[in-house]
mmCIF file of C-alpha atoms in Angstrom:
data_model
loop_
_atom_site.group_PDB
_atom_site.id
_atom_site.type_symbol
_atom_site.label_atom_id
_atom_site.label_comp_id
_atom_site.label_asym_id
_atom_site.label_seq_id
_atom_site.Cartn_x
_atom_site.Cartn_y
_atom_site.Cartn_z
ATOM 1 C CA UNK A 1 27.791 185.585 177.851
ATOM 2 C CA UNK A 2 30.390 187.256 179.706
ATOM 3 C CA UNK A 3 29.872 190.756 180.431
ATOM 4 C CA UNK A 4 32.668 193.471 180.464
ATOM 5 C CA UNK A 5 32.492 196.945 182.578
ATOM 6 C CA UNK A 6 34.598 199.968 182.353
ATOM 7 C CA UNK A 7 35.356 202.623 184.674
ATOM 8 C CA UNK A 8 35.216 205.407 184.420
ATOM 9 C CA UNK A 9 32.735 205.877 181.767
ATOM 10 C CA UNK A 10 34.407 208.979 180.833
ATOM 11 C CA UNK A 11 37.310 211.307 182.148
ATOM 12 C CA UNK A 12 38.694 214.476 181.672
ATOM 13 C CA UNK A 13 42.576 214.843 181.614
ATOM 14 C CA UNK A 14 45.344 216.758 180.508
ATOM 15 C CA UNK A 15 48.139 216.691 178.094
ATOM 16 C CA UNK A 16 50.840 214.621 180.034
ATOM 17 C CA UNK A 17 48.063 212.994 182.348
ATOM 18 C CA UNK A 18 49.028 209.658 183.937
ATOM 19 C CA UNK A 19 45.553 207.798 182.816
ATOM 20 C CA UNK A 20 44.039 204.337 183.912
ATOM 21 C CA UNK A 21 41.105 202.750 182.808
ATOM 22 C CA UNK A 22 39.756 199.772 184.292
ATOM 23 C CA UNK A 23 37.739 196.576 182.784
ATOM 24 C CA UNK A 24 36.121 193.800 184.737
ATOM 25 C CA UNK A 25 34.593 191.098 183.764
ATOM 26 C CA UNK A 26 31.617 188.926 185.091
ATOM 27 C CA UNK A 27 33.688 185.757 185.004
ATOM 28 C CA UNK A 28 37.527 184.641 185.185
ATOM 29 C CA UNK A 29 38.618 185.433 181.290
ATOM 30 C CA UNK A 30 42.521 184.563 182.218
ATOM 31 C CA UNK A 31 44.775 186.747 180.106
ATOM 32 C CA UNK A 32 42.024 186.664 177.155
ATOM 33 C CA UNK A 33 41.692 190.279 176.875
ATOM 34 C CA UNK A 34 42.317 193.006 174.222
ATOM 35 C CA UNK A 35 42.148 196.949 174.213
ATOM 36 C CA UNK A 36 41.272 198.597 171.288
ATOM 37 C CA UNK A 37 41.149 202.634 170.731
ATOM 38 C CA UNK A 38 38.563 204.436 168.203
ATOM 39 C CA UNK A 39 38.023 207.734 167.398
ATOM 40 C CA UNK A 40 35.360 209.995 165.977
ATOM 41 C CA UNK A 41 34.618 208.642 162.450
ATOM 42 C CA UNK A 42 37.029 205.478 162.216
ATOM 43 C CA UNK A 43 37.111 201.929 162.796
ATOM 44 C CA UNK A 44 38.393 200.956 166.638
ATOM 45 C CA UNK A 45 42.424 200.364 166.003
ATOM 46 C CA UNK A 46 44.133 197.479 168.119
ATOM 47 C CA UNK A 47 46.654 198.714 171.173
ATOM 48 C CA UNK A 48 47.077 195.827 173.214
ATOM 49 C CA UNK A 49 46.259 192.457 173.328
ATOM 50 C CA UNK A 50 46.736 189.150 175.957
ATOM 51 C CA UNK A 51 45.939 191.427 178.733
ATOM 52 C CA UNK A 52 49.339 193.349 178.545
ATOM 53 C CA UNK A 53 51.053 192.926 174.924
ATOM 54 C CA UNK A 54 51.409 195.801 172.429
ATOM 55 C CA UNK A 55 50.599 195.760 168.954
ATOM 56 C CA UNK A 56 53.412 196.640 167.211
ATOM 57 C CA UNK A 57 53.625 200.143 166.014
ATOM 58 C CA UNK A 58 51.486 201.063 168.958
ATOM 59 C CA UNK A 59 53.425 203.512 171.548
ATOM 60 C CA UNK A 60 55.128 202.655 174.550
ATOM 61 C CA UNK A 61 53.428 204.881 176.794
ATOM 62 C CA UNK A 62 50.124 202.602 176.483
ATOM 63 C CA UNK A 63 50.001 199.538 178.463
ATOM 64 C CA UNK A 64 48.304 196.825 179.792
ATOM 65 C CA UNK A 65 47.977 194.546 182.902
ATOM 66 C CA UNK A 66 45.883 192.045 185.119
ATOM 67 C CA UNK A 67 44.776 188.759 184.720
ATOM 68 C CA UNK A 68 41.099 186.982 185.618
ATOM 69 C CA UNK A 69 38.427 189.777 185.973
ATOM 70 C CA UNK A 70 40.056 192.558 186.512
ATOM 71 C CA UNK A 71 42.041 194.715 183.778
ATOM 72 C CA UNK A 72 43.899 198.193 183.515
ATOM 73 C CA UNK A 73 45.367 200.086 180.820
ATOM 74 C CA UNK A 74 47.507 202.720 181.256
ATOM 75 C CA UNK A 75 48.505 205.789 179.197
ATOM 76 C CA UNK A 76 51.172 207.182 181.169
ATOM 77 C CA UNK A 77 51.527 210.927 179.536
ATOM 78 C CA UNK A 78 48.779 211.463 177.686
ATOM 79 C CA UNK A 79 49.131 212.902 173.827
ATOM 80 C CA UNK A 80 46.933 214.902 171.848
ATOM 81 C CA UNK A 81 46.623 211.921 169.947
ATOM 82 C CA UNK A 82 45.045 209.791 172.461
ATOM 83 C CA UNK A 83 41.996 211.775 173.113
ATOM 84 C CA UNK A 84 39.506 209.221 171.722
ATOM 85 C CA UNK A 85 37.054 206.323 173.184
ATOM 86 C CA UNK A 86 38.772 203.313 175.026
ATOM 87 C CA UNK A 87 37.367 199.698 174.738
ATOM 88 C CA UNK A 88 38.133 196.330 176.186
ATOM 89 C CA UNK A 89 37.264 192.723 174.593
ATOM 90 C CA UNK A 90 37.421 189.344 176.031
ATOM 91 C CA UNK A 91 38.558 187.006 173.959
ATOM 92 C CA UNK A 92 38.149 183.790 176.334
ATOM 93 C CA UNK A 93 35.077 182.533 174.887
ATOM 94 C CA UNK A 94 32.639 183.132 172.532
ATOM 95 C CA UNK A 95 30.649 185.403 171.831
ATOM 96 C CA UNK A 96 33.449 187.720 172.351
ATOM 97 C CA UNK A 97 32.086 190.890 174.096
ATOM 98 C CA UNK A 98 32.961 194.125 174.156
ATOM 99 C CA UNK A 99 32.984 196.532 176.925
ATOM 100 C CA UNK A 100 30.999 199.727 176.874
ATOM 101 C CA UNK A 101 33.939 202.274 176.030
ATOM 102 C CA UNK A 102 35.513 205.055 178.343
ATOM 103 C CA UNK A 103 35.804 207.860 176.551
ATOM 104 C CA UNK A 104 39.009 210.156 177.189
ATOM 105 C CA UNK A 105 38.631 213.866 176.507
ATOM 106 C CA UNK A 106 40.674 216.894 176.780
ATOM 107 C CA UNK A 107 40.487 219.402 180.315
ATOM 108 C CA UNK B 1 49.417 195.594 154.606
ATOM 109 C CA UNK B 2 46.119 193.517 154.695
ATOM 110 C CA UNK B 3 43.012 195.574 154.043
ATOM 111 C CA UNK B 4 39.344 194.909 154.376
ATOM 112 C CA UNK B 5 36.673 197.087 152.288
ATOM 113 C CA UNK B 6 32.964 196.377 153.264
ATOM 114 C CA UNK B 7 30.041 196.845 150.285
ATOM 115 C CA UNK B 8 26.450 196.827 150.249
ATOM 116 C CA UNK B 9 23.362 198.660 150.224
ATOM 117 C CA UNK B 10 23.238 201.191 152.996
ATOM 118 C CA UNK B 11 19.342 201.022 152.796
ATOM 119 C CA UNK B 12 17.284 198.033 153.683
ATOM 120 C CA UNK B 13 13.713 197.920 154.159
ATOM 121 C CA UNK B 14 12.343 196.083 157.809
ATOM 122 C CA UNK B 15 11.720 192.435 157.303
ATOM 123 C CA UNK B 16 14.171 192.119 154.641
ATOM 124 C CA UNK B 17 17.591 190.320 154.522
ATOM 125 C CA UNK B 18 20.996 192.728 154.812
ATOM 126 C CA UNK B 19 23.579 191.496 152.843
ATOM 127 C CA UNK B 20 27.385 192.767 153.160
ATOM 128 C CA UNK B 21 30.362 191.314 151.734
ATOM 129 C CA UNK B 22 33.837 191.890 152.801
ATOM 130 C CA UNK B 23 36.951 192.402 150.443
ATOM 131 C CA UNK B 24 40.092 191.390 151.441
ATOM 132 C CA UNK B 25 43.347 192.369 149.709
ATOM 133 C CA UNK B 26 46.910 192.070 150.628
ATOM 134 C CA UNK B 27 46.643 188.611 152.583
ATOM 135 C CA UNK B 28 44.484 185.874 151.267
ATOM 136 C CA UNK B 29 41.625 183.850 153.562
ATOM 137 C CA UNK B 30 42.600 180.951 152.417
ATOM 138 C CA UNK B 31 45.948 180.761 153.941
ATOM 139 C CA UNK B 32 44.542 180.317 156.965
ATOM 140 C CA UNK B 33 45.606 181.122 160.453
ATOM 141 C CA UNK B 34 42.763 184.018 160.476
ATOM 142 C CA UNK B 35 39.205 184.111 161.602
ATOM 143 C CA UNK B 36 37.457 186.607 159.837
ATOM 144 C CA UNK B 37 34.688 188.656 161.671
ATOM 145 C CA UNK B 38 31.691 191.064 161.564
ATOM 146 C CA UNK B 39 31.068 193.654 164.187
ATOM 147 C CA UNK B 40 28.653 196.334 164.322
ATOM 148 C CA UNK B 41 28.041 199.363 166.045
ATOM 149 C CA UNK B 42 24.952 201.451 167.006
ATOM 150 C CA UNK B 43 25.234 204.936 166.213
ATOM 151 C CA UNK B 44 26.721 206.241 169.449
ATOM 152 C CA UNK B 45 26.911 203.401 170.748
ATOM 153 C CA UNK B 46 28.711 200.232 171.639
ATOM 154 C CA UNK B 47 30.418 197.463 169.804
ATOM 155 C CA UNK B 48 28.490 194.334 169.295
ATOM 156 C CA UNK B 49 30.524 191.338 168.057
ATOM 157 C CA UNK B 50 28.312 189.248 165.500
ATOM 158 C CA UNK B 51 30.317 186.141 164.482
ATOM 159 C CA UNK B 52 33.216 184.745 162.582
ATOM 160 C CA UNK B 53 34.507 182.484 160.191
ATOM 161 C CA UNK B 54 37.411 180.135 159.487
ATOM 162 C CA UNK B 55 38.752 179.822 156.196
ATOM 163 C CA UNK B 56 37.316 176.028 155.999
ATOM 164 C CA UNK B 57 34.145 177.365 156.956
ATOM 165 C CA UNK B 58 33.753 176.965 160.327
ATOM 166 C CA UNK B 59 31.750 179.467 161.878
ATOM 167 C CA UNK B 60 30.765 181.280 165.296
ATOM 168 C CA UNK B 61 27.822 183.374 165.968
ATOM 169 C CA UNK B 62 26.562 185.816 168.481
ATOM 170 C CA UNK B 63 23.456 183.911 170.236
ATOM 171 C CA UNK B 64 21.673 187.025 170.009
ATOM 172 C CA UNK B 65 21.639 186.852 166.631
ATOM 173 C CA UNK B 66 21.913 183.222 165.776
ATOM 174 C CA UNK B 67 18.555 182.593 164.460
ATOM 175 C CA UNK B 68 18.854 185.614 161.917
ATOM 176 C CA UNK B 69 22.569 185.602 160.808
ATOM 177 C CA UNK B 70 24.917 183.926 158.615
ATOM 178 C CA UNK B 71 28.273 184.688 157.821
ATOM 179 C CA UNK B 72 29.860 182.568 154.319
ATOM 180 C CA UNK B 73 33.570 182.829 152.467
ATOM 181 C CA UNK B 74 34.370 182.491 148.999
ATOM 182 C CA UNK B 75 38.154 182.255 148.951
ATOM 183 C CA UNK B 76 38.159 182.488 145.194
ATOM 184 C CA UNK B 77 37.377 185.930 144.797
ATOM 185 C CA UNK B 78 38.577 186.333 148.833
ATOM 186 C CA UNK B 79 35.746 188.002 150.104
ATOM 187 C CA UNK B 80 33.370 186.986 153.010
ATOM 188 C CA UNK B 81 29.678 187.803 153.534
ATOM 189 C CA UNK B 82 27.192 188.493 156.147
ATOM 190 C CA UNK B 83 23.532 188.007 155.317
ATOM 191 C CA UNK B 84 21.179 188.976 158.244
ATOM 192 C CA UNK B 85 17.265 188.286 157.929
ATOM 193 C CA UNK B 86 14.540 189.742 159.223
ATOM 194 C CA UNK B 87 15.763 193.064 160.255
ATOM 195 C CA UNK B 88 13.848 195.940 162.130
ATOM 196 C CA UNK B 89 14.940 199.483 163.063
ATOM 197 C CA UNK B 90 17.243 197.773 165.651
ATOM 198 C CA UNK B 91 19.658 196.750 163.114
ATOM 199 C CA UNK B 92 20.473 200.235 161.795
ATOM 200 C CA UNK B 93 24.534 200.310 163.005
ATOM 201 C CA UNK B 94 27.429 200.468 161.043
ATOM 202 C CA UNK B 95 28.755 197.274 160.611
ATOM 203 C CA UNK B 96 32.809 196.331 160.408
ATOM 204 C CA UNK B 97 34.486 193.428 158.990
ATOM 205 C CA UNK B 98 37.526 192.735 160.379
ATOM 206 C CA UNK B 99 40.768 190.126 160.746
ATOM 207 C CA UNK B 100 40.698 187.921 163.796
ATOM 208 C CA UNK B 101 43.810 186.636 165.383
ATOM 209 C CA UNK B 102 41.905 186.855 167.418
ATOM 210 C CA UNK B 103 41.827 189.939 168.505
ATOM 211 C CA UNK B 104 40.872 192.117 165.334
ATOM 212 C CA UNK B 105 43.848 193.139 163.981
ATOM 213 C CA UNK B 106 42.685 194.791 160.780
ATOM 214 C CA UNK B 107 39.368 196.357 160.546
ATOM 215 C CA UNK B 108 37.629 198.146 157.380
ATOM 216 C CA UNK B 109 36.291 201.428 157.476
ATOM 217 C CA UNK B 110 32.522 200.646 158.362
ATOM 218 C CA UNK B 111 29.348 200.998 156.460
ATOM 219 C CA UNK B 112 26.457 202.228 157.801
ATOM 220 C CA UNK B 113 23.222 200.292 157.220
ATOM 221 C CA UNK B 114 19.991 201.891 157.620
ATOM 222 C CA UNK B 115 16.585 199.943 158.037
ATOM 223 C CA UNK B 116 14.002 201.807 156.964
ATOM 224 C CA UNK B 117 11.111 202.027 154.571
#
């Protein structure tokens, strides 16, 4: 299986916080990666997927990049909104795994 | 807008079989073009995928739960099902059905299974 990491495991930030989180995985997953955001109570929601696309409807201040075994997403003011629990999928091959979640909370 | 409703008893006793089906409105399975999943999630804790299926049947499963799980479709009444055997405390989550691209573009709302007797 292909195992996913996330750092940090949690931060603290600010409303209008430039924010990165960063995935890696234990083997070369190309662009087969997906982000997904869930908060307290609901199921995760889709934000970006192939690495760096955005779901539509999903804001334009959340984005994604890399390629291989090393991943970011980027919230680059943060909201209110997007105080919540941040987790990365590879999609390369099966069984799809899921990293361990970075959860974003308010300073 | 595609939705996905999960159903089932939220109480199963260890060394029984859980059994969850999946309700899908607003697309139909049978279309195709969609895997459909089942991911769970320990209170707390993190996501586990479990496996999917193809609308002809085809199906994918989580090694660590291969020997125990099954996951079946019935596009007439477009619904999809998980049965999982032989389950101990461990199993307690709350599992997710969801629409694979993949990624999981829809999800339902979760239903937490307890094992316990």
């Amino acid at each position: 299986d292909i195992q996913l990491t996330q750092s940090p495991s949690f931060l603290s930030a600010s409303v209008g916080d430039r924010v990165t989180i960063t995935c890696r995985a234990s083997q070369g997953i190309s662009s087969y990666l997906a982000w997904y955001q869930q908060k307290p109570g609901k199921a995760p929601k889709l934000l970006i997927y192939a690495a760096s696309t955005l779901q539509s409807g999903v804001p334009s201040r959340f984005s994604g990049s890399g390629s291989g075994t090393e991943f970011t997403l980027t919230i680059s003011s943060l909201q209110p909104e997007d105080f919540a629990t941040y987790y990365c999928q590879q999609l390369n091959s099966y069984p799809f795994t899921f990293g361990p979640g970075t959860k974003v909370d308010i300073k | 807008q595609v939705q996905l409703q999960e159903s089932g008893p939220g109480l199963v006793k260890p060394s029984q079989t859980l059994s969850l089906t999946c309700t899908v409105s607003g697309g139909s399975i049978s279309s195709g073009g969609y895997y459909w999943s089942w991911i769970r999630q320990h209170p707390g804790k993190d996501l586990e995928w479990i496996g999917n299926i193809y609308s002809s049947g085809s199906t994918h499963y989580n090694p660590s739960l291969k020997s125990r799980v099954s996951i079946s479709v019935d596009t007439s009444k477009n619904q999809f099902s998980l049965k999982l055997s032989s389950v101990t405390a461990a199993d307690t989550a709350l599992y997710y059905c969801a629409r694979d691209r993949p990624p999981s573009d829809y999800w339902g709302q979760g239903i937490l299974v307890t094992v316990s007797s």
